[in-house]
Structure formats: structure tokens, C-alpha cells
Amino acid sequence: MNREFFKFFGIRKKLIIYFLFIILFLSSISLFSYYSANVVLNNTNTIIKDYIYINDVKNTVNSLITELEKYLTTASSESLLRYYDYYNRLQVISREIPRTLDYNEDKLILKDIGNMLDELLSETDKAVLAKRGRISSRYIANFERVTEIGEYINKYNNKLLDNTLKGGTERYQNINSNMRFIIILTFFAIIVSVIVTLYIAASATYRLIKPISELSKYAERITEGDLEVKLTQTHTGDETDILTGAFIKMVESIKDYISELKKQAEMENKLKEQELQNLKMGSLLKEAELKYLQSQINPHFLFNTLNAAAQLSTIEGADKTSEFIENIAQLFRYNLKNIDDLVSLRDEIEHVINYMQILKMRFGNRIDFYTDIDELALDTKIPRITLQPIVENAYIHGLQNLERKGEIHLNVKAELDYVLIDIIDNGTGMDTECINAIICSDKDEEIAKKHVTGIGMKNVLERLELLFNIKDRSELISIESKIDEGTKVTLKIPRFNVGQGGLKVC
């Protein structure tokens, strides 16, 4: 395992080790420089703090003596107040000075200063009390003693300050010499780092750029479409070997993929040809189915109608018989026209009116027929014999057995994208189960036998679904009905025109 590790000592590992070494080396120098700078700063701060402290003691002592002198001379209350302010400050300083036994010279001097401060404050108190007692000889003697102690304190302060500055100067010189060494060491480390970096860069350029350059040339040839390039595996002992091997495998994979794409393209072409044939076959089947549905005519109606015409011609005069037979002729003429043609809604409504005239002649005043037609909808194209079976269904199942006078209303209204056609009767109505049976056409084959043309609701709805490519029948028809009140059938027909290219949106 160790042998394999050293055999493949990758570029990333080499660079990581190199940069880690440089980072650790420079970090060590930076940390040492930071530590040395902190030591210098701390010592400097200590010297400054000591100097400020000693100078503050000196200035406070001198200010105390000055204010005491003013008070003894002028008896000024303001001078006395300032005196007590300095007095309190010196008391605080005196308490903070350690009085423990120590053989350090500076600490011994500081201890002596503390003792002298206590003596100084005692003598000033005595001077103030003598002044208040107006004993001039005593407070003069006390003030002279205060002045003498103040001079000793200043001498000791100066000596302590000299010692502090001397010790700080020696420490600063030592640190300064160390900083020079650190600067030289840092400069040397930078030079070494630059040399090592240049060496590694030159070595990496020779070992990496050459095989990568060759790979780039091969890549250019491949982008130009030459997949027959011959690559040789490198043996540099790093990631270049993996890159070259992966490139070789990639070229082979591209060749295999292109070959597979050609096979898939050929298969897709065959599937598309088959799909076109299936579409043509489906179109032919739909056309055949449409023609078959439109060609269903019940010859039994012809016999019954002609029989009624003969009876009517015997009972009544020739004019009504002629009109009746003419209406029948128009009815059959309309039914037997070319089934490939769509008709306008105007023609379909005229066909329904003609059919209703035949019913009124057969059944007299038992049925009234009303229309409310929107002129904007009359040019809409629909399949032949669409409305008449629905009107006939309203009569057969709604009005035929009705004791009261029956009514059928045909209302047409044009909207933006649709034409709404309502066929309303005041007949016996139907329940929900019967409505679902009509829409789902469960019983339509049996019902169709009673129709004039033999075309029932199922036939009408299937033709409309095929023609307008409607998947959900609820988008085409809706039925509202109440028992003994009547039924309303609504068709929602898209507004289409027929042109040379087939159906077009109106």
C-alpha cells in the first residue's frame, strides 16, 4: 500500500505539502514577531504607566504643599478645599503602596515614599490645626517640616523614575536587537520561498504542461470531427495519467454514443413513418365511423308518414295534403344529402321547423313550437341532423303522453367562442338516473328505434365529440329537468367555419 502511495504522489498532494510548509514557516515567523511586538508594547506600556504614576505622585505632593502655603498665608477657604482634595488623593496613593518586606531596590524606594507620604500628611494636618488655633510659630514650624519631607519625596521619586527608565531602556534594546534578527530571518524566508516556488513552477511546467498541451491538440482535432485520433497513455505518476486515460475512454465513448445515436435516429424514422400510417388509419376510421353514424335512417318512419299523408288526403282538401307531402319531401331530401358536408346552423334550424310543421299537421294543436334565434349564430357550422333528434326526443319522451298542451322552445345565443343551443319542453320531465342514462347513452340504442331518422342522443353526441375533438362530454351537453315541469337540454357548440384546410375557428 505504501508503495502505491509513493508511486502515485499526485499534484494536489505535492502542492498541499509545499503550501503547508510555507504557511507553517511564515506563520511561525509571524507568531514570533507578534509575540516580540507584544513584549515590546507591554514593556513600553509598563514604563509609561510607571512614569505617569511617579510623576502624578510628585505633582500631587507639590500641589498639596502649594495649596497649604496659600492657606497658611491668606486663610483662603478655596485653598483649603483644594488642599483637602490633594490630601485625599495622596491618602489613596499611600494606601495602594505595598509595605511588605522586599529586597528589590525599586520596591524599597516606593515603600519609603509611602512612609514619607504618611509623615507628610500628618505634618500638614498639624499645620492646618495650628493655623486654625492661630499659633503662628507652630504652623510655621510644621510647614517647614512639610517642605523638607516634600523635597525628600521628590528626590526618591526622581531616583525611582531613573531606575524605571534605565531598566526599560535595557529591555527595549534587547527586544530591538531581537526584532532586527526577526526582520533578517523573515527576509531570508521570503527569498527561500520565492526560490522554492520558482523551482516547483518550472518542474510542474515541464511535467504537466507538455502532456496537457498534447491533450489539447487532440481535443481540437476531436472538435473538428476527427474521432480517429490515436492517444498514448502517459506515465507521469500524477493526475495527468488519470486525465489521459479518461480522455481516451471519453473518445471511445463518444464513438459508441454517435453509433448509438445513428441507430436511434433510424429507429425514430421508422417509428415516425409507422405513426403517420397509424394517424392516417385513425383518420380513415373516424371518417368511416362518422359516415356510418350519419347514414342511419329508419325506413319504418317513411311507411308511417306516407300512410298518414294518405289518410289526411282522404279527410281534408288537396292544399293541406300537398303542403304535408312537401314537408315530408324536404325532410327526406335534407336527410339524404351528402353526409361529408357540414351545414350552417340556419339550415339545421329550418330542418327542425319543417319537422315541427309535420308534427303539428299530424297532431293538431296539441303542440306549440317557439324559437328565439340570435342572428350572429346562424353561420356556425354543425353536423347534419344534430338538433332534430333532440327536438324529437323532447316530443317522444316529454310531450307524447302529456294530457295538457305541450310546448317546445328552441333558443340560440351566440357568445365569443361558443354557441349555446337550448331545447326546452314543458313535458313530464325526468329524474337524475334518466338524465345520466341519456348523457352516458346506456339506453340510447333502444330509444333510437322510436326516432324518425333512427338517430338518437348517443349518435348526436358521438358525432359532435368526434368532429370537435371533445374528450369530456360534460363540456358539450348539460340537462336540467324536473318531474311534471319539463326538461332543458343545452348544447355548447364551438363557433367554427369550414375552409379549404378543414375546420377553422370562427
Short mmCIF file of C-alpha atoms in Angstrom, two decimals:
data_model
loop_
_atom_site.label_atom_id
_atom_site.label_comp_id
_atom_site.label_asym_id
_atom_site.label_seq_id
_atom_site.Cartn_x
_atom_site.Cartn_y
_atom_site.Cartn_z
CA MET A 1 0.00 0.00 0.00
CA ASN A 2 2.86 2.43 0.85
CA ARG A 3 4.49 1.56 -2.45
CA GLU A 4 1.34 2.52 -4.35
CA PHE A 5 1.08 5.74 -2.35
CA PHE A 6 4.57 6.90 -3.33
CA LYS A 7 4.09 5.61 -6.87
CA PHE A 8 1.16 7.98 -7.36
CA PHE A 9 2.13 11.09 -5.43
CA GLY A 10 -0.45 13.38 -7.03
CA ILE A 11 -0.16 17.01 -7.99
CA ARG A 12 -2.65 18.01 -5.32
CA LYS A 13 -0.63 16.25 -2.59
CA LYS A 14 2.59 17.88 -3.77
CA LEU A 15 1.06 21.33 -3.81
CA ILE A 16 -0.66 20.82 -0.45
CA ILE A 17 2.59 19.74 1.24
CA TYR A 18 4.51 22.64 -0.30
CA PHE A 19 1.97 25.26 0.69
CA LEU A 20 1.57 23.75 4.17
CA PHE A 21 5.32 24.00 4.70
CA ILE A 22 5.42 27.64 3.54
CA ILE A 23 2.33 28.52 5.58
CA LEU A 24 3.70 26.91 8.75
CA PHE A 25 7.09 28.51 8.29
CA LEU A 26 5.71 32.00 7.68
CA SER A 27 3.10 31.53 10.41
CA SER A 28 5.84 30.67 12.92
CA ILE A 29 7.77 33.80 11.98
CA SER A 30 4.59 35.88 12.17
CA LEU A 31 3.69 34.48 15.58
CA PHE A 32 7.22 35.12 16.89
CA SER A 33 7.08 38.68 15.51
CA TYR A 34 3.66 39.18 17.08
CA TYR A 35 4.92 37.88 20.43
CA SER A 36 8.00 40.09 20.34
CA ALA A 37 5.91 43.12 19.39
CA ASN A 38 3.56 42.42 22.29
CA VAL A 39 6.53 42.14 24.68
CA VAL A 40 7.87 45.49 23.47
CA LEU A 41 4.45 47.05 23.72
CA ASN A 42 3.84 45.67 27.23
CA ASN A 43 7.25 46.85 28.47
CA THR A 44 6.73 50.24 26.93
CA ASN A 45 3.28 50.47 28.50
CA THR A 46 4.77 49.44 31.85
CA ILE A 47 7.46 52.14 31.63
CA ILE A 48 4.87 54.73 30.64
CA LYS A 49 2.50 53.70 33.41
CA ASP A 50 5.31 53.79 36.00
CA TYR A 51 6.41 57.18 34.74
CA ILE A 52 2.85 58.55 34.87
CA TYR A 53 2.36 57.12 38.36
CA ILE A 54 5.64 58.59 39.76
CA ASN A 55 5.03 61.93 38.04
CA ASP A 56 1.46 62.02 39.42
CA VAL A 57 2.77 61.46 42.99
CA LYS A 58 5.32 64.23 42.53
CA ASN A 59 2.81 66.72 41.11
CA THR A 60 0.23 65.92 43.78
CA VAL A 61 2.76 66.44 46.59
CA ASN A 62 3.86 69.78 45.12
CA SER A 63 0.25 70.90 44.64
CA LEU A 64 -0.59 69.92 48.23
CA ILE A 65 2.33 71.97 49.58
CA THR A 66 1.41 74.95 47.38
CA GLU A 67 -2.24 74.99 48.50
CA LEU A 68 -1.18 74.54 52.14
CA GLU A 69 1.14 77.52 51.81
CA LYS A 70 -1.64 79.66 50.33
CA TYR A 71 -3.99 78.71 53.13
CA LEU A 72 -1.42 79.44 55.84
CA THR A 73 -0.69 82.80 54.21
CA THR A 74 -4.18 84.02 53.24
CA ALA A 75 -6.53 81.70 55.20
CA SER A 76 -8.48 81.26 51.91
CA SER A 77 -11.32 78.72 52.08
CA GLU A 78 -10.84 77.84 48.40
CA SER A 79 -7.19 76.99 49.03
CA LEU A 80 -8.29 74.85 51.98
CA LEU A 81 -10.79 72.96 49.80
CA ARG A 82 -8.14 72.30 47.13
CA TYR A 83 -5.76 71.25 49.87
CA TYR A 84 -8.17 68.62 51.11
CA ASP A 85 -8.71 67.38 47.55
CA TYR A 86 -4.98 66.75 47.12
CA TYR A 87 -4.83 65.41 50.65
CA ASN A 88 -7.44 62.71 49.85
CA ARG A 89 -5.65 61.76 46.63
CA LEU A 90 -2.36 61.30 48.46
CA GLN A 91 -4.12 59.18 51.07
CA VAL A 92 -5.38 56.84 48.32
CA ILE A 93 -1.90 56.65 46.77
CA SER A 94 -0.35 55.93 50.17
CA ARG A 95 -2.78 53.09 50.89
CA GLU A 96 -2.06 51.43 47.50
CA ILE A 97 1.73 51.34 48.12
CA PRO A 98 2.71 47.88 49.44
CA ARG A 99 4.56 47.90 52.80
CA THR A 100 5.79 44.29 52.71
CA LEU A 101 9.46 43.46 53.21
CA ASP A 102 11.23 43.14 49.84
CA TYR A 103 14.89 43.42 48.80
CA ASN A 104 14.12 44.91 45.40
CA GLU A 105 15.57 48.43 45.25
CA ASP A 106 12.61 49.99 43.41
CA LYS A 107 10.11 48.44 45.83
CA LEU A 108 12.16 49.64 48.82
CA ILE A 109 12.19 53.17 47.42
CA LEU A 110 8.42 53.00 46.81
CA LYS A 111 7.93 51.76 50.39
CA ASP A 112 9.97 54.72 51.71
CA ILE A 113 7.89 57.12 49.60
CA GLY A 114 4.74 55.65 51.15
CA ASN A 115 6.08 56.19 54.67
CA MET A 116 7.14 59.74 53.84
CA LEU A 117 3.65 60.44 52.40
CA ASP A 118 2.11 59.34 55.70
CA GLU A 119 4.51 61.65 57.59
CA LEU A 120 3.81 64.49 55.12
CA LEU A 121 0.05 64.22 55.59
CA SER A 122 0.47 64.13 59.38
CA GLU A 123 2.55 67.33 59.37
CA THR A 124 0.08 69.12 57.06
CA ASP A 125 -2.76 68.23 59.41
CA LYS A 126 -0.80 69.71 62.30
CA ALA A 127 -0.11 72.89 60.31
CA VAL A 128 -3.80 73.33 59.46
CA LEU A 129 -4.82 72.82 63.09
CA ALA A 130 -2.16 75.35 64.28
CA LYS A 131 -3.43 77.84 61.67
CA ARG A 132 -6.97 77.46 62.95
CA GLY A 133 -5.65 77.93 66.50
CA ARG A 134 -3.68 80.99 65.31
CA ILE A 135 -0.47 79.60 66.71
CA SER A 136 1.83 81.07 64.10
CA SER A 137 5.11 79.73 65.47
CA ARG A 138 3.78 76.16 65.40
CA TYR A 139 2.27 76.10 61.88
CA ILE A 140 5.41 77.79 60.51
CA ALA A 141 7.50 75.01 62.05
CA ASN A 142 5.07 72.40 60.70
CA PHE A 143 5.18 73.94 57.21
CA GLU A 144 8.99 73.91 57.21
CA ARG A 145 8.85 70.22 58.12
CA VAL A 146 6.32 69.63 55.33
CA THR A 147 8.62 71.35 52.84
CA GLU A 148 11.56 69.24 53.96
CA ILE A 149 9.58 65.98 53.63
CA GLY A 150 8.32 67.07 50.20
CA GLU A 151 11.88 67.57 48.98
CA TYR A 152 12.80 64.06 50.17
CA ILE A 153 9.78 62.61 48.41
CA ASN A 154 10.77 64.34 45.15
CA LYS A 155 14.32 63.01 45.44
CA TYR A 156 13.04 59.48 45.93
CA ASN A 157 10.59 59.94 43.06
CA ASN A 158 13.37 61.07 40.74
CA LYS A 159 15.52 58.14 41.78
CA LEU A 160 12.66 55.68 41.19
CA LEU A 161 11.96 57.27 37.82
CA ASP A 162 15.61 56.99 36.79
CA ASN A 163 15.68 53.30 37.75
CA THR A 164 12.47 52.65 35.82
CA LEU A 165 13.72 54.37 32.68
CA LYS A 166 17.08 52.63 32.91
CA GLY A 167 15.51 49.15 33.24
CA GLY A 168 13.02 49.85 30.45
CA THR A 169 15.77 51.07 28.16
CA GLU A 170 17.76 47.87 28.65
CA ARG A 171 14.72 45.71 27.93
CA TYR A 172 13.87 47.80 24.88
CA GLN A 173 17.40 47.43 23.49
CA ASN A 174 17.24 43.65 23.89
CA ILE A 175 13.88 43.46 22.17
CA ASN A 176 15.05 45.80 19.43
CA SER A 177 18.00 43.52 18.68
CA ASN A 178 15.61 40.55 18.54
CA MET A 179 13.39 42.43 16.12
CA ARG A 180 16.34 43.03 13.82
CA PHE A 181 17.04 39.30 13.87
CA ILE A 182 13.40 38.57 13.11
CA ILE A 183 13.39 41.00 10.18
CA ILE A 184 16.50 39.38 8.72
CA LEU A 185 15.03 35.90 9.26
CA THR A 186 11.75 36.90 7.62
CA PHE A 187 13.56 38.39 4.62
CA PHE A 188 15.62 35.20 4.26
CA ALA A 189 12.44 33.06 4.49
CA ILE A 190 10.78 35.10 1.75
CA ILE A 191 13.77 34.65 -0.54
CA VAL A 192 13.80 30.88 0.12
CA SER A 193 10.06 30.68 -0.51
CA VAL A 194 10.40 32.51 -3.83
CA ILE A 195 13.25 30.21 -4.94
CA VAL A 196 11.35 27.04 -3.98
CA THR A 197 8.20 28.31 -5.66
CA LEU A 198 10.07 29.08 -8.88
CA TYR A 199 11.63 25.65 -8.84
CA ILE A 200 8.32 23.88 -8.35
CA ALA A 201 6.70 26.06 -11.03
CA ALA A 202 9.44 25.20 -13.52
CA SER A 203 9.25 21.50 -12.67
CA ALA A 204 5.45 21.47 -12.87
CA THR A 205 5.56 23.29 -16.20
CA TYR A 206 7.80 20.63 -17.68
CA ARG A 207 5.88 17.66 -16.25
CA LEU A 208 2.34 18.98 -16.58
CA ILE A 209 2.14 21.38 -19.49
CA LYS A 210 3.64 19.03 -22.05
CA PRO A 211 1.09 16.17 -21.72
CA ILE A 212 -1.75 18.64 -21.22
CA SER A 213 -0.69 20.51 -24.34
CA GLU A 214 -0.79 17.27 -26.30
CA LEU A 215 -4.24 16.54 -24.94
CA SER A 216 -5.44 20.00 -26.02
CA LYS A 217 -4.23 19.33 -29.57
CA TYR A 218 -6.11 16.03 -29.63
CA ALA A 219 -9.19 17.81 -28.25
CA GLU A 220 -9.07 20.35 -31.10
CA ARG A 221 -8.94 17.52 -33.64
CA ILE A 222 -11.92 15.84 -31.96
CA THR A 223 -13.95 19.09 -32.02
CA GLU A 224 -13.29 19.22 -35.77
CA GLY A 225 -14.88 15.77 -36.09
CA ASP A 226 -11.75 13.62 -36.25
CA LEU A 227 -12.54 10.76 -33.85
CA GLU A 228 -9.80 8.51 -35.20
CA VAL A 229 -7.01 10.13 -33.14
CA LYS A 230 -4.54 7.75 -31.52
CA LEU A 231 -3.72 8.69 -27.93
CA THR A 232 -0.92 7.15 -25.88
CA GLN A 233 -1.16 6.69 -22.10
CA THR A 234 1.24 8.91 -20.10
CA HIS A 235 3.23 7.69 -17.07
CA THR A 236 4.00 10.84 -15.07
CA GLY A 237 2.89 9.36 -11.76
CA ASP A 238 0.25 12.02 -11.05
CA GLU A 239 -3.23 13.10 -12.13
CA THR A 240 -2.08 13.56 -15.72
CA ASP A 241 -2.16 9.78 -16.10
CA ILE A 242 -5.78 9.71 -14.96
CA LEU A 243 -6.67 12.64 -17.22
CA THR A 244 -5.14 10.96 -20.26
CA GLY A 245 -6.83 7.65 -19.51
CA ALA A 246 -10.17 9.37 -19.02
CA PHE A 247 -9.70 11.25 -22.30
CA ILE A 248 -9.02 8.01 -24.16
CA LYS A 249 -12.15 6.42 -22.64
CA MET A 250 -14.15 9.54 -23.48
CA VAL A 251 -13.17 9.35 -27.15
CA GLU A 252 -14.23 5.71 -27.28
CA SER A 253 -17.49 6.55 -25.50
CA ILE A 254 -18.20 9.35 -27.99
CA LYS A 255 -17.69 6.92 -30.86
CA ASP A 256 -20.07 4.43 -29.27
CA TYR A 257 -22.59 7.18 -28.47
CA ILE A 258 -22.58 8.50 -32.04
CA SER A 259 -23.11 4.98 -33.33
CA GLU A 260 -25.99 4.53 -30.91
CA LEU A 261 -27.50 7.88 -31.95
CA LYS A 262 -27.44 6.81 -35.59
CA LYS A 263 -29.26 3.60 -34.68
CA GLN A 264 -31.81 5.54 -32.61
CA ALA A 265 -32.32 8.04 -35.45
CA GLU A 266 -33.03 5.22 -37.86
CA MET A 267 -35.44 3.65 -35.36
CA GLU A 268 -37.19 7.02 -34.78
CA ASN A 269 -37.62 7.50 -38.51
CA LYS A 270 -39.22 4.08 -38.77
CA LEU A 271 -41.46 4.86 -35.78
CA LYS A 272 -42.48 8.21 -37.29
CA GLU A 273 -43.39 6.52 -40.56
CA GLN A 274 -45.43 3.96 -38.63
CA GLU A 275 -47.05 6.75 -36.58
CA LEU A 276 -48.04 8.59 -39.77
CA GLN A 277 -49.60 5.42 -41.10
CA ASN A 278 -51.47 4.96 -37.82
CA LEU A 279 -52.72 8.55 -37.95
CA LYS A 280 -53.93 8.09 -41.49
CA MET A 281 -55.63 4.86 -40.49
CA GLY A 282 -57.24 6.56 -37.47
CA SER A 283 -58.45 9.41 -39.67
CA LEU A 284 -59.97 6.96 -42.11
CA LEU A 285 -61.63 5.06 -39.27
CA LYS A 286 -63.08 8.26 -37.80
CA GLU A 287 -64.33 9.31 -41.21
CA ALA A 288 -65.89 5.89 -41.78
CA GLU A 289 -67.44 5.97 -38.33
CA LEU A 290 -68.85 9.46 -38.95
CA LYS A 291 -70.30 8.39 -42.29
CA TYR A 292 -71.77 5.29 -40.72
CA LEU A 293 -73.39 7.27 -37.92
CA GLN A 294 -74.84 9.82 -40.33
CA SER A 295 -76.18 7.22 -42.72
CA GLN A 296 -78.57 5.57 -40.20
CA ILE A 297 -82.14 6.16 -41.45
CA ASN A 298 -85.15 4.29 -40.14
CA PRO A 299 -87.26 3.25 -43.19
CA HIS A 300 -90.15 2.44 -40.84
CA PHE A 301 -90.80 6.17 -40.45
CA LEU A 302 -91.22 6.55 -44.22
CA PHE A 303 -94.04 4.00 -44.22
CA ASN A 304 -95.88 5.53 -41.27
CA THR A 305 -95.54 9.08 -42.63
CA LEU A 306 -96.77 8.20 -46.12
CA ASN A 307 -99.69 6.30 -44.54
CA ALA A 308 -100.62 9.41 -42.54
CA ALA A 309 -100.41 11.51 -45.70
CA ALA A 310 -102.81 9.17 -47.46
CA GLN A 311 -105.28 9.35 -44.58
CA LEU A 312 -105.04 13.15 -44.48
CA SER A 313 -105.63 13.50 -48.23
CA THR A 314 -108.85 11.46 -47.83
CA ILE A 315 -110.17 13.51 -44.92
CA GLU A 316 -109.07 17.04 -45.94
CA GLY A 317 -108.60 19.08 -49.06
CA ALA A 318 -105.76 18.89 -51.51
CA ASP A 319 -103.91 22.02 -50.28
CA LYS A 320 -103.03 20.71 -46.84
CA THR A 321 -102.19 17.33 -48.27
CA SER A 322 -99.85 18.94 -50.77
CA GLU A 323 -98.19 21.02 -48.03
CA PHE A 324 -97.84 17.99 -45.80
CA ILE A 325 -96.28 15.85 -48.52
CA GLU A 326 -93.94 18.75 -49.46
CA ASN A 327 -92.72 18.99 -45.87
CA ILE A 328 -92.07 15.26 -45.87
CA ALA A 329 -90.16 15.54 -49.13
CA GLN A 330 -88.00 18.32 -47.72
CA LEU A 331 -87.35 16.24 -44.61
CA PHE A 332 -86.07 13.26 -46.58
CA ARG A 333 -84.26 15.44 -49.08
CA TYR A 334 -82.31 17.02 -46.19
CA ASN A 335 -81.52 13.65 -44.61
CA LEU A 336 -80.25 12.10 -47.86
CA LYS A 337 -77.81 14.88 -48.82
CA ASN A 338 -74.03 14.32 -48.93
CA ILE A 339 -73.02 13.24 -45.43
CA ASP A 340 -69.49 14.64 -45.87
CA ASP A 341 -70.80 18.20 -45.70
CA LEU A 342 -71.32 20.29 -42.60
CA VAL A 343 -74.32 22.58 -42.61
CA SER A 344 -74.94 26.01 -41.19
CA LEU A 345 -76.99 26.38 -38.05
CA ARG A 346 -79.51 28.28 -40.21
CA ASP A 347 -80.13 25.17 -42.36
CA GLU A 348 -80.38 22.96 -39.30
CA ILE A 349 -82.96 25.26 -37.67
CA GLU A 350 -85.03 25.30 -40.90
CA HIS A 351 -84.94 21.49 -40.86
CA VAL A 352 -86.25 21.49 -37.27
CA ILE A 353 -89.03 23.96 -38.20
CA ASN A 354 -90.01 21.73 -41.13
CA TYR A 355 -90.09 18.71 -38.80
CA MET A 356 -92.29 20.56 -36.29
CA GLN A 357 -94.73 21.54 -39.06
CA ILE A 358 -95.12 17.85 -39.87
CA LEU A 359 -95.82 17.10 -36.19
CA LYS A 360 -98.38 19.91 -35.95
CA MET A 361 -100.16 18.57 -39.03
CA ARG A 362 -100.20 15.09 -37.52
CA PHE A 363 -101.23 16.04 -34.00
CA GLY A 364 -103.04 19.36 -34.48
CA ASN A 365 -102.93 21.98 -31.74
CA ARG A 366 -101.56 19.64 -29.06
CA ILE A 367 -98.06 21.07 -29.58
CA ASP A 368 -96.80 24.67 -29.88
CA PHE A 369 -93.30 25.44 -31.14
CA TYR A 370 -91.41 28.67 -30.35
CA THR A 371 -87.97 29.96 -31.42
CA ASP A 372 -85.62 32.68 -30.15
CA ILE A 373 -82.67 32.83 -32.53
CA ASP A 374 -79.56 35.04 -32.33
CA GLU A 375 -78.74 36.06 -35.91
CA LEU A 376 -75.00 36.16 -35.14
CA ALA A 377 -75.01 32.37 -34.59
CA LEU A 378 -76.68 31.28 -37.85
CA ASP A 379 -73.42 30.85 -39.84
CA THR A 380 -71.93 28.43 -37.30
CA LYS A 381 -71.20 25.02 -38.85
CA ILE A 382 -72.52 21.82 -37.23
CA PRO A 383 -73.04 18.22 -38.38
CA ARG A 384 -76.21 17.47 -40.35
CA ILE A 385 -79.20 16.20 -38.31
CA THR A 386 -77.99 17.42 -34.89
CA LEU A 387 -80.93 19.38 -33.49
CA GLN A 388 -83.87 17.42 -34.96
CA PRO A 389 -83.18 14.20 -32.95
CA ILE A 390 -83.04 16.25 -29.71
CA VAL A 391 -86.32 18.04 -30.54
CA GLU A 392 -87.87 14.72 -31.47
CA ASN A 393 -86.59 13.24 -28.18
CA ALA A 394 -88.34 16.11 -26.33
CA TYR A 395 -91.63 15.25 -28.04
CA ILE A 396 -91.45 11.44 -27.70
CA HIS A 397 -90.36 11.30 -24.06
CA GLY A 398 -91.75 14.60 -22.80
CA LEU A 399 -94.94 15.52 -24.65
CA GLN A 400 -96.35 12.41 -26.36
CA ASN A 401 -98.29 11.19 -23.34
CA LEU A 402 -98.93 14.65 -21.88
CA GLU A 403 -102.61 15.46 -21.20
CA ARG A 404 -102.09 19.23 -21.23
CA LYS A 405 -100.96 21.25 -24.21
CA GLY A 406 -97.28 20.79 -24.96
CA GLU A 407 -94.63 23.40 -25.81
CA ILE A 408 -91.16 23.13 -27.31
CA HIS A 409 -88.78 26.12 -27.33
CA LEU A 410 -85.64 26.38 -29.46
CA ASN A 411 -83.35 29.19 -28.25
CA VAL A 412 -79.97 30.02 -29.82
CA LYS A 413 -77.49 32.53 -28.38
CA ALA A 414 -74.04 33.47 -29.75
CA GLU A 415 -71.13 34.03 -27.36
CA LEU A 416 -67.47 34.81 -28.04
CA ASP A 417 -66.20 31.27 -28.58
CA TYR A 418 -69.37 29.19 -28.35
CA VAL A 419 -72.97 28.99 -29.47
CA LEU A 420 -75.45 27.94 -26.78
CA ILE A 421 -78.47 25.98 -28.06
CA ASP A 422 -81.35 25.38 -25.62
CA ILE A 423 -84.17 22.91 -26.39
CA ILE A 424 -86.85 23.28 -23.71
CA ASP A 425 -90.15 21.43 -23.21
CA ASN A 426 -92.89 21.54 -20.58
CA GLY A 427 -93.37 17.80 -20.53
CA THR A 428 -93.22 15.09 -17.92
CA GLY A 429 -89.57 15.66 -17.05
CA MET A 430 -87.11 13.02 -15.86
CA ASP A 431 -85.13 12.03 -12.80
CA THR A 432 -81.35 12.10 -12.31
CA GLU A 433 -80.93 8.45 -13.23
CA CYS A 434 -82.65 9.00 -16.57
CA ILE A 435 -80.53 12.11 -17.25
CA ASN A 436 -77.33 10.14 -16.61
CA ALA A 437 -78.63 7.34 -18.86
CA ILE A 438 -79.19 9.78 -21.75
CA ILE A 439 -75.80 11.50 -21.35
CA CYS A 440 -73.97 8.18 -20.96
CA SER A 441 -76.13 6.64 -23.74
CA ASP A 442 -76.76 3.44 -21.78
CA LYS A 443 -80.28 3.02 -23.28
CA ASP A 444 -79.90 5.02 -26.45
CA GLU A 445 -79.88 2.12 -28.91
CA GLU A 446 -83.38 1.13 -27.81
CA ILE A 447 -84.58 4.76 -27.79
CA ALA A 448 -83.22 5.40 -31.30
CA LYS A 449 -85.63 2.85 -32.78
CA LYS A 450 -88.51 5.22 -31.96
CA HIS A 451 -86.94 8.19 -33.77
CA VAL A 452 -87.80 9.37 -37.26
CA THR A 453 -84.28 9.14 -38.54
CA GLY A 454 -83.14 6.36 -36.23
CA ILE A 455 -80.52 8.78 -34.83
CA GLY A 456 -80.74 9.26 -31.04
CA MET A 457 -78.89 11.29 -28.44
CA LYS A 458 -75.95 8.90 -28.40
CA ASN A 459 -75.48 9.31 -32.14
CA VAL A 460 -75.67 13.11 -31.93
CA LEU A 461 -73.22 13.38 -29.03
CA GLU A 462 -70.71 10.93 -30.54
CA ARG A 463 -70.68 12.81 -33.84
CA LEU A 464 -70.12 16.14 -32.07
CA GLU A 465 -67.33 14.64 -29.94
CA LEU A 466 -65.60 13.21 -33.00
CA LEU A 467 -65.97 16.38 -35.04
CA PHE A 468 -64.87 18.90 -32.39
CA ASN A 469 -62.40 16.55 -30.59
CA ILE A 470 -64.14 16.91 -27.22
CA LYS A 471 -62.92 14.47 -24.56
CA ASP A 472 -65.26 15.36 -21.69
CA ARG A 473 -68.95 15.12 -22.65
CA SER A 474 -69.92 17.48 -19.82
CA GLU A 475 -68.24 20.26 -21.85
CA LEU A 476 -70.66 19.54 -24.71
CA ILE A 477 -74.09 18.98 -23.13
CA SER A 478 -75.99 19.71 -19.93
CA ILE A 479 -79.54 18.63 -18.96
CA GLU A 480 -81.82 20.25 -16.39
CA SER A 481 -85.18 18.59 -15.62
CA LYS A 482 -87.96 18.49 -13.02
CA ILE A 483 -90.71 15.87 -12.84
CA ASP A 484 -94.03 17.16 -14.32
CA GLU A 485 -92.45 20.54 -15.10
CA GLY A 486 -90.23 19.89 -18.13
CA THR A 487 -86.71 19.48 -19.39
CA LYS A 488 -83.97 21.80 -20.72
CA VAL A 489 -81.19 20.40 -22.91
CA THR A 490 -78.25 22.78 -23.60
CA LEU A 491 -75.61 22.18 -26.29
CA LYS A 492 -72.34 24.15 -26.17
CA ILE A 493 -71.09 24.24 -29.80
CA PRO A 494 -67.69 25.78 -30.70
CA ARG A 495 -68.01 28.52 -33.32
CA PHE A 496 -66.25 27.05 -36.41
CA ASN A 497 -66.15 27.78 -40.14
CA VAL A 498 -65.21 25.30 -42.83
CA GLY A 499 -62.50 26.30 -45.29
CA GLN A 500 -60.16 24.63 -47.74
CA GLY A 501 -57.90 23.48 -44.94
CA GLY A 502 -60.74 21.93 -42.90
CA LEU A 503 -62.29 23.37 -39.76
CA LYS A 504 -61.18 26.83 -38.76
CA VAL A 505 -62.02 28.85 -35.65
CA CYS A 506 -64.64 31.47 -36.40
#
